[in-house]
Amino acid sequence: MRRTRTGLSLLFFTLAQLVGLVLWIAYAATWTRWQGGLGFLIGVFTAPGLVIFPFVFWMVENSFPVNYFLLWLVGLALMVLAGLTAGDA
């Protein structure tokens, strides 16, 4: 993994991490909006599950979280690109 710290791989990896951070902030903000202070603690100390959280959101808000999945797919694509450009086979 020496080459992951240079070039395009670093850029893709950093962007993927930023997308993940945005997803986590949105997750914590949603819990805070739903439950107040307790929701903030839930959002900070739990991980947003790809399978569970979108369906809970769908049941509570009555709308499917399309943006959540789009951001998740962008982060996944960036991680794949980071792996492909790393060059260590």
mmCIF file with all atom_site columns, C-alpha atoms in Angstrom:
data_model
loop_
_atom_site.group_PDB
_atom_site.id
_atom_site.type_symbol
_atom_site.label_atom_id
_atom_site.label_alt_id
_atom_site.label_comp_id
_atom_site.label_asym_id
_atom_site.label_entity_id
_atom_site.label_seq_id
_atom_site.pdbx_PDB_ins_code
_atom_site.Cartn_x
_atom_site.Cartn_y
_atom_site.Cartn_z
_atom_site.occupancy
_atom_site.B_iso_or_equiv
_atom_site.pdbx_formal_charge
_atom_site.auth_seq_id
_atom_site.auth_comp_id
_atom_site.auth_asym_id
_atom_site.auth_atom_id
_atom_site.pdbx_PDB_model_num
ATOM 1  C CA . MET A 1 1  ? 0.000   0.000  0.000  1.00 0.00 ? 1  MET A CA 1
ATOM 2  C CA . ARG A 1 2  ? 2.973   2.332  -0.451 1.00 0.00 ? 2  ARG A CA 1
ATOM 3  C CA . ARG A 1 3  ? 1.532   3.967  -3.548 1.00 0.00 ? 3  ARG A CA 1
ATOM 4  C CA . THR A 1 4  ? -1.862  4.765  -2.002 1.00 0.00 ? 4  THR A CA 1
ATOM 5  C CA . ARG A 1 5  ? -0.299  7.825  -0.413 1.00 0.00 ? 5  ARG A CA 1
ATOM 6  C CA . THR A 1 6  ? 0.530   9.419  -3.755 1.00 0.00 ? 6  THR A CA 1
ATOM 7  C CA . GLY A 1 7  ? -1.205  10.505 -6.924 1.00 0.00 ? 7  GLY A CA 1
ATOM 8  C CA . LEU A 1 8  ? -4.727  9.734  -7.996 1.00 0.00 ? 8  LEU A CA 1
ATOM 9  C CA . SER A 1 9  ? -5.178  6.983  -5.459 1.00 0.00 ? 9  SER A CA 1
ATOM 10 C CA . LEU A 1 10 ? -4.756  9.442  -2.605 1.00 0.00 ? 10 LEU A CA 1
ATOM 11 C CA . LEU A 1 11 ? -7.206  11.846 -4.237 1.00 0.00 ? 11 LEU A CA 1
ATOM 12 C CA . PHE A 1 12 ? -9.855  9.154  -4.748 1.00 0.00 ? 12 PHE A CA 1
ATOM 13 C CA . PHE A 1 13 ? -9.358  7.774  -1.242 1.00 0.00 ? 13 PHE A CA 1
ATOM 14 C CA . THR A 1 14 ? -9.613  11.239 0.329  1.00 0.00 ? 14 THR A CA 1
ATOM 15 C CA . LEU A 1 15 ? -12.761 12.066 -1.636 1.00 0.00 ? 15 LEU A CA 1
ATOM 16 C CA . ALA A 1 16 ? -14.316 8.734  -0.615 1.00 0.00 ? 16 ALA A CA 1
ATOM 17 C CA . GLN A 1 17 ? -13.575 9.493  3.030  1.00 0.00 ? 17 GLN A CA 1
ATOM 18 C CA . LEU A 1 18 ? -15.164 12.941 2.704  1.00 0.00 ? 18 LEU A CA 1
ATOM 19 C CA . VAL A 1 19 ? -18.281 11.410 1.163  1.00 0.00 ? 19 VAL A CA 1
ATOM 20 C CA . GLY A 1 20 ? -18.403 8.963  4.074  1.00 0.00 ? 20 GLY A CA 1
ATOM 21 C CA . LEU A 1 21 ? -18.109 11.842 6.520  1.00 0.00 ? 21 LEU A CA 1
ATOM 22 C CA . VAL A 1 22 ? -20.988 13.663 4.812  1.00 0.00 ? 22 VAL A CA 1
ATOM 23 C CA . LEU A 1 23 ? -23.103 10.500 5.038  1.00 0.00 ? 23 LEU A CA 1
ATOM 24 C CA . TRP A 1 24 ? -22.337 10.128 8.727  1.00 0.00 ? 24 TRP A CA 1
ATOM 25 C CA . ILE A 1 25 ? -23.164 13.789 9.433  1.00 0.00 ? 25 ILE A CA 1
ATOM 26 C CA . ALA A 1 26 ? -26.464 13.439 7.576  1.00 0.00 ? 26 ALA A CA 1
ATOM 27 C CA . TYR A 1 27 ? -27.191 10.276 9.579  1.00 0.00 ? 27 TYR A CA 1
ATOM 28 C CA . ALA A 1 28 ? -26.483 11.992 12.904 1.00 0.00 ? 28 ALA A CA 1
ATOM 29 C CA . ALA A 1 29 ? -28.489 15.073 11.869 1.00 0.00 ? 29 ALA A CA 1
ATOM 30 C CA . THR A 1 30 ? -31.469 12.900 10.957 1.00 0.00 ? 30 THR A CA 1
ATOM 31 C CA . TRP A 1 31 ? -31.418 11.156 14.319 1.00 0.00 ? 31 TRP A CA 1
ATOM 32 C CA . THR A 1 32 ? -31.083 14.519 16.065 1.00 0.00 ? 32 THR A CA 1
ATOM 33 C CA . ARG A 1 33 ? -34.074 15.869 14.163 1.00 0.00 ? 33 ARG A CA 1
ATOM 34 C CA . TRP A 1 34 ? -36.124 12.807 15.121 1.00 0.00 ? 34 TRP A CA 1
ATOM 35 C CA . GLN A 1 35 ? -35.125 12.411 18.779 1.00 0.00 ? 35 GLN A CA 1
ATOM 36 C CA . GLY A 1 36 ? -33.357 15.586 19.922 1.00 0.00 ? 36 GLY A CA 1
ATOM 37 C CA . GLY A 1 37 ? -30.453 15.066 22.338 1.00 0.00 ? 37 GLY A CA 1
ATOM 38 C CA . LEU A 1 38 ? -30.954 11.319 22.546 1.00 0.00 ? 38 LEU A CA 1
ATOM 39 C CA . GLY A 1 39 ? -30.937 11.168 18.753 1.00 0.00 ? 39 GLY A CA 1
ATOM 40 C CA . PHE A 1 40 ? -27.634 13.033 18.707 1.00 0.00 ? 40 PHE A CA 1
ATOM 41 C CA . LEU A 1 41 ? -26.114 10.365 20.954 1.00 0.00 ? 41 LEU A CA 1
ATOM 42 C CA . ILE A 1 42 ? -27.593 7.608  18.796 1.00 0.00 ? 42 ILE A CA 1
ATOM 43 C CA . GLY A 1 43 ? -26.231 9.270  15.652 1.00 0.00 ? 43 GLY A CA 1
ATOM 44 C CA . VAL A 1 44 ? -22.757 9.810  17.058 1.00 0.00 ? 44 VAL A CA 1
ATOM 45 C CA . PHE A 1 45 ? -22.249 6.430  18.718 1.00 0.00 ? 45 PHE A CA 1
ATOM 46 C CA . THR A 1 46 ? -23.846 4.116  16.161 1.00 0.00 ? 46 THR A CA 1
ATOM 47 C CA . ALA A 1 47 ? -22.895 3.360  12.581 1.00 0.00 ? 47 ALA A CA 1
ATOM 48 C CA . PRO A 1 48 ? -25.342 4.113  9.785  1.00 0.00 ? 48 PRO A CA 1
ATOM 49 C CA . GLY A 1 49 ? -26.159 0.726  8.382  1.00 0.00 ? 49 GLY A CA 1
ATOM 50 C CA . LEU A 1 50 ? -26.641 0.583  4.642  1.00 0.00 ? 50 LEU A CA 1
ATOM 51 C CA . VAL A 1 51 ? -29.488 -1.891 5.023  1.00 0.00 ? 51 VAL A CA 1
ATOM 52 C CA . ILE A 1 52 ? -31.277 -0.805 8.191  1.00 0.00 ? 52 ILE A CA 1
ATOM 53 C CA . PHE A 1 53 ? -31.138 3.010  8.290  1.00 0.00 ? 53 PHE A CA 1
ATOM 54 C CA . PRO A 1 54 ? -32.616 3.699  4.830  1.00 0.00 ? 54 PRO A CA 1
ATOM 55 C CA . PHE A 1 55 ? -35.636 1.529  5.606  1.00 0.00 ? 55 PHE A CA 1
ATOM 56 C CA . VAL A 1 56 ? -36.131 3.128  9.027  1.00 0.00 ? 56 VAL A CA 1
ATOM 57 C CA . PHE A 1 57 ? -35.908 6.517  7.299  1.00 0.00 ? 57 PHE A CA 1
ATOM 58 C CA . TRP A 1 58 ? -38.407 5.343  4.684  1.00 0.00 ? 58 TRP A CA 1
ATOM 59 C CA . MET A 1 59 ? -40.890 4.250  7.388  1.00 0.00 ? 59 MET A CA 1
ATOM 60 C CA . VAL A 1 60 ? -40.528 7.400  9.483  1.00 0.00 ? 60 VAL A CA 1
ATOM 61 C CA . GLU A 1 61 ? -40.352 10.043 6.740  1.00 0.00 ? 61 GLU A CA 1
ATOM 62 C CA . ASN A 1 62 ? -42.484 8.163  4.187  1.00 0.00 ? 62 ASN A CA 1
ATOM 63 C CA . SER A 1 63 ? -39.963 8.910  1.424  1.00 0.00 ? 63 SER A CA 1
ATOM 64 C CA . PHE A 1 64 ? -37.128 6.760  0.173  1.00 0.00 ? 64 PHE A CA 1
ATOM 65 C CA . PRO A 1 65 ? -33.641 8.276  0.841  1.00 0.00 ? 65 PRO A CA 1
ATOM 66 C CA . VAL A 1 66 ? -32.409 8.403  -2.754 1.00 0.00 ? 66 VAL A CA 1
ATOM 67 C CA . ASN A 1 67 ? -29.661 10.941 -1.963 1.00 0.00 ? 67 ASN A CA 1
ATOM 68 C CA . TYR A 1 68 ? -28.324 8.662  0.778  1.00 0.00 ? 68 TYR A CA 1
ATOM 69 C CA . PHE A 1 69 ? -27.914 5.806  -1.711 1.00 0.00 ? 69 PHE A CA 1
ATOM 70 C CA . LEU A 1 70 ? -26.446 8.049  -4.394 1.00 0.00 ? 70 LEU A CA 1
ATOM 71 C CA . LEU A 1 71 ? -23.806 9.368  -1.993 1.00 0.00 ? 71 LEU A CA 1
ATOM 72 C CA . TRP A 1 72 ? -23.080 5.840  -0.816 1.00 0.00 ? 72 TRP A CA 1
ATOM 73 C CA . LEU A 1 73 ? -22.595 4.680  -4.418 1.00 0.00 ? 73 LEU A CA 1
ATOM 74 C CA . VAL A 1 74 ? -20.289 7.636  -5.140 1.00 0.00 ? 74 VAL A CA 1
ATOM 75 C CA . GLY A 1 75 ? -18.193 6.748  -2.087 1.00 0.00 ? 75 GLY A CA 1
ATOM 76 C CA . LEU A 1 76 ? -18.057 3.112  -3.136 1.00 0.00 ? 76 LEU A CA 1
ATOM 77 C CA . ALA A 1 77 ? -17.010 4.035  -6.685 1.00 0.00 ? 77 ALA A CA 1
ATOM 78 C CA . LEU A 1 78 ? -14.288 6.324  -5.347 1.00 0.00 ? 78 LEU A CA 1
ATOM 79 C CA . MET A 1 79 ? -12.929 3.533  -3.135 1.00 0.00 ? 79 MET A CA 1
ATOM 80 C CA . VAL A 1 80 ? -12.839 1.177  -6.132 1.00 0.00 ? 80 VAL A CA 1
ATOM 81 C CA . LEU A 1 81 ? -11.010 3.829  -8.157 1.00 0.00 ? 81 LEU A CA 1
ATOM 82 C CA . ALA A 1 82 ? -8.552  4.329  -5.308 1.00 0.00 ? 82 ALA A CA 1
ATOM 83 C CA . GLY A 1 83 ? -7.845  0.601  -5.298 1.00 0.00 ? 83 GLY A CA 1
ATOM 84 C CA . LEU A 1 84 ? -7.442  0.425  -9.066 1.00 0.00 ? 84 LEU A CA 1
ATOM 85 C CA . THR A 1 85 ? -5.047  3.379  -9.201 1.00 0.00 ? 85 THR A CA 1
ATOM 86 C CA . ALA A 1 86 ? -2.982  2.204  -6.229 1.00 0.00 ? 86 ALA A CA 1
ATOM 87 C CA . GLY A 1 87 ? -1.002  -0.120 -8.452 1.00 0.00 ? 87 GLY A CA 1
ATOM 88 C CA . ASP A 1 88 ? -0.095  -2.758 -5.811 1.00 0.00 ? 88 ASP A CA 1
ATOM 89 C CA . ALA A 1 89 ? -1.338  -6.011 -7.232 1.00 0.00 ? 89 ALA A CA 1
#
